[in-house]
Each structure stands twice: as C-alpha cells, then as structure tokens.
Short mmCIF file of C-alpha atoms in Angstrom, two decimals:
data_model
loop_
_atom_site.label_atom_id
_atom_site.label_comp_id
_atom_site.label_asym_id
_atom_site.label_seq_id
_atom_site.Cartn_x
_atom_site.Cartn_y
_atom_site.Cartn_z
CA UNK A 1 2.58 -10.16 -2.64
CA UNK A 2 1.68 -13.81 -3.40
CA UNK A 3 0.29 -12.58 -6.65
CA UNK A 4 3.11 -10.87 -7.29
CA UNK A 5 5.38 -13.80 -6.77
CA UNK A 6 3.55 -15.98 -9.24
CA UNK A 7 3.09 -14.08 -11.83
CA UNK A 8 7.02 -13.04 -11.65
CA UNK A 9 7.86 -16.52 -11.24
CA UNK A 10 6.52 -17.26 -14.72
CA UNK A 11 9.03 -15.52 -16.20
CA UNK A 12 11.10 -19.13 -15.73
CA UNK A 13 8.76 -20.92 -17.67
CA UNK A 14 9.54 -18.94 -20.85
CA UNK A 15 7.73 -15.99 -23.26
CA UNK A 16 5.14 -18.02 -23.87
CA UNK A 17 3.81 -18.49 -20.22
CA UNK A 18 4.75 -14.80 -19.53
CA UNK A 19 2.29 -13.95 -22.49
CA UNK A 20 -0.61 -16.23 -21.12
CA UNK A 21 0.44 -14.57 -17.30
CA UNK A 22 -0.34 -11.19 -18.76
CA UNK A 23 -3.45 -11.91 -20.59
CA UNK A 24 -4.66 -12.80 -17.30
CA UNK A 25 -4.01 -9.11 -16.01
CA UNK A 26 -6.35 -7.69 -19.39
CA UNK A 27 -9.53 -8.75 -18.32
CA UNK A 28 -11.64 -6.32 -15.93
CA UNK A 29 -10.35 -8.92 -12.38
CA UNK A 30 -7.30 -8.74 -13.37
CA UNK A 31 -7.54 -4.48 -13.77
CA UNK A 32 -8.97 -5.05 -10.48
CA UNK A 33 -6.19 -6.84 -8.89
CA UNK A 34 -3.72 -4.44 -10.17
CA UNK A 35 -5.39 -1.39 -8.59
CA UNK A 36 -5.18 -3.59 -5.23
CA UNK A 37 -1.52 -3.98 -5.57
CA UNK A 38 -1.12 -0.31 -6.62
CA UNK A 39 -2.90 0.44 -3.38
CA UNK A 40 -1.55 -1.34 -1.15
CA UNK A 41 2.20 -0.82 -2.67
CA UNK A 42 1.47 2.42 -1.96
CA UNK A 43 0.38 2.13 1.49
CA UNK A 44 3.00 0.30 2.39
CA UNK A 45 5.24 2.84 1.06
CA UNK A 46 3.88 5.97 2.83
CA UNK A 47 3.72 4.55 5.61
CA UNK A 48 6.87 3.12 6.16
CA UNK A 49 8.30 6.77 5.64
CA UNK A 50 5.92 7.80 8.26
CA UNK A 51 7.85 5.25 10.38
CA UNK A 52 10.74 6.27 9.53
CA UNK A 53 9.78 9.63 11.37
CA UNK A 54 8.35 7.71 13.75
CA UNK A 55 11.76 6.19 14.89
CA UNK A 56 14.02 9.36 14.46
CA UNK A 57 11.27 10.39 16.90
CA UNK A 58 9.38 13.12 14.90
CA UNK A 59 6.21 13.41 15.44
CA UNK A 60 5.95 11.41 18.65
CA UNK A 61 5.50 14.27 21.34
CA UNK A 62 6.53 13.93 25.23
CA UNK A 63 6.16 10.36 27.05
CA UNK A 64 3.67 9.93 29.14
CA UNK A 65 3.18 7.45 32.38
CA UNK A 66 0.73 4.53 31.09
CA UNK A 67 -1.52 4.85 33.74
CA UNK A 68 -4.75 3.04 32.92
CA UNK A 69 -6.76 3.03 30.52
CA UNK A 70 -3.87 3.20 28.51
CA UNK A 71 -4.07 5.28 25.35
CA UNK A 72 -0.87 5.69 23.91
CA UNK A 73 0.82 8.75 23.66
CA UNK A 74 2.69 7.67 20.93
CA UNK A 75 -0.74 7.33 18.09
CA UNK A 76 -1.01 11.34 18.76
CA UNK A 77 -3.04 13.16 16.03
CA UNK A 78 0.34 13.89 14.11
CA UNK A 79 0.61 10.09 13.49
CA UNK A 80 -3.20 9.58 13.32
CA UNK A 81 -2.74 12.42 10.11
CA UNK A 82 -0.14 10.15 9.07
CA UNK A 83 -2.16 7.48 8.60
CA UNK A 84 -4.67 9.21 6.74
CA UNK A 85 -1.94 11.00 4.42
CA UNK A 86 -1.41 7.16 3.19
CA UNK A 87 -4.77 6.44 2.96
CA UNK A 88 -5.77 9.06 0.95
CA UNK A 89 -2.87 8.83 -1.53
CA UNK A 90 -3.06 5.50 -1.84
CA UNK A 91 -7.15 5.97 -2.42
CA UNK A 92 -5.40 8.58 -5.02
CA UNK A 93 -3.03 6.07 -6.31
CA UNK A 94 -5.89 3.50 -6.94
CA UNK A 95 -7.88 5.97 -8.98
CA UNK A 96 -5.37 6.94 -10.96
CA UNK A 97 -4.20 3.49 -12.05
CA UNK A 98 -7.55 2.45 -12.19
CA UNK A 99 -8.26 5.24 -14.66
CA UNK A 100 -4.87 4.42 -16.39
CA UNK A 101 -5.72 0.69 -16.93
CA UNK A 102 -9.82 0.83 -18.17
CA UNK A 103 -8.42 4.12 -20.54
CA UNK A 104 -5.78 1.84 -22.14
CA UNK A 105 -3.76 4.55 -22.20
#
C-alpha cells in the first residue's frame, strides 16, 4: 500500500517523474513487486467477500459455549476453505501476472 501511495503520488510531480516512476516497475524487482501487490490485492479482496458471508452469518454454523480450551466455533472448516479459496487464487493471480509481466505481453 505504501508503494502504492508513492508511486501514485508522483503523478504531482509531472510526466516526467511519472516516466522515471515507471521505469522503476521494468526491471525484474520491480516485476517482482508488482506480483506482490497483485497478490495481496487479491487476497484482500477474496477475503473480504468471505467476510462478508461471514457477517450475514453464512458459513458460521451453531454457537457453541467457550468452554476451555477454547477453539472457536466460528474458524469451522467452511471458513478454514475460505481461506484457502483466497490463497490459492491469489497464488493463481500471482502466476498469472507474473507470466503477464516477464512475457511483455
């Protein structure tokens, strides 16, 4: 997100300093850095629709009395699968823009 923020916030200092901003992102860190930030954009995406189920109450199953040790009832394997759904598309995600960005296409 910091990344993110910087590099937009060149934008103010003209086309110039945009240009020199996105020369940065053709070398192979820079590729790198943007497969991150596809990643994690994605993760962050998935998985706040997984809590939006999450607090319409899909997914959740019955409450149970905390008695200890507390595992929560709420982390059930529907929203352990969740988690994993986000992982692996944004591990999808990643490849894909990776691919994308050392193609040139």
């Amino acid at each position: 997100f910091v990344g993110h923020v910087y590099e937009t916030s060149s934008l103010v200092s003209g086309p110039d300093a945009w240009k020199a901003m996105l020369e940065m992102t053709q070398t192979v860190w820079g590729h790198l850095f943007l497969i991150m930030v596809i990643g994690t954009s994605t993760f962050h995406s998935v998985n706040g629709i997984r809590l939006i189920f999450t607090h319409t109450s899909k997914g959740l199953g019955k409450p149970g009395r905390p008695d200890y040790p507390y595992t929560p009832t709420s982390l059930n394997n529907i929203q352990k699968s969740g988690i994993w759904i986000a992982l692996i598309l944004s591990a999808v995600a990643m490849l894909y823009g990776g691919n994308v960005l050392f193609s040139g296409e």
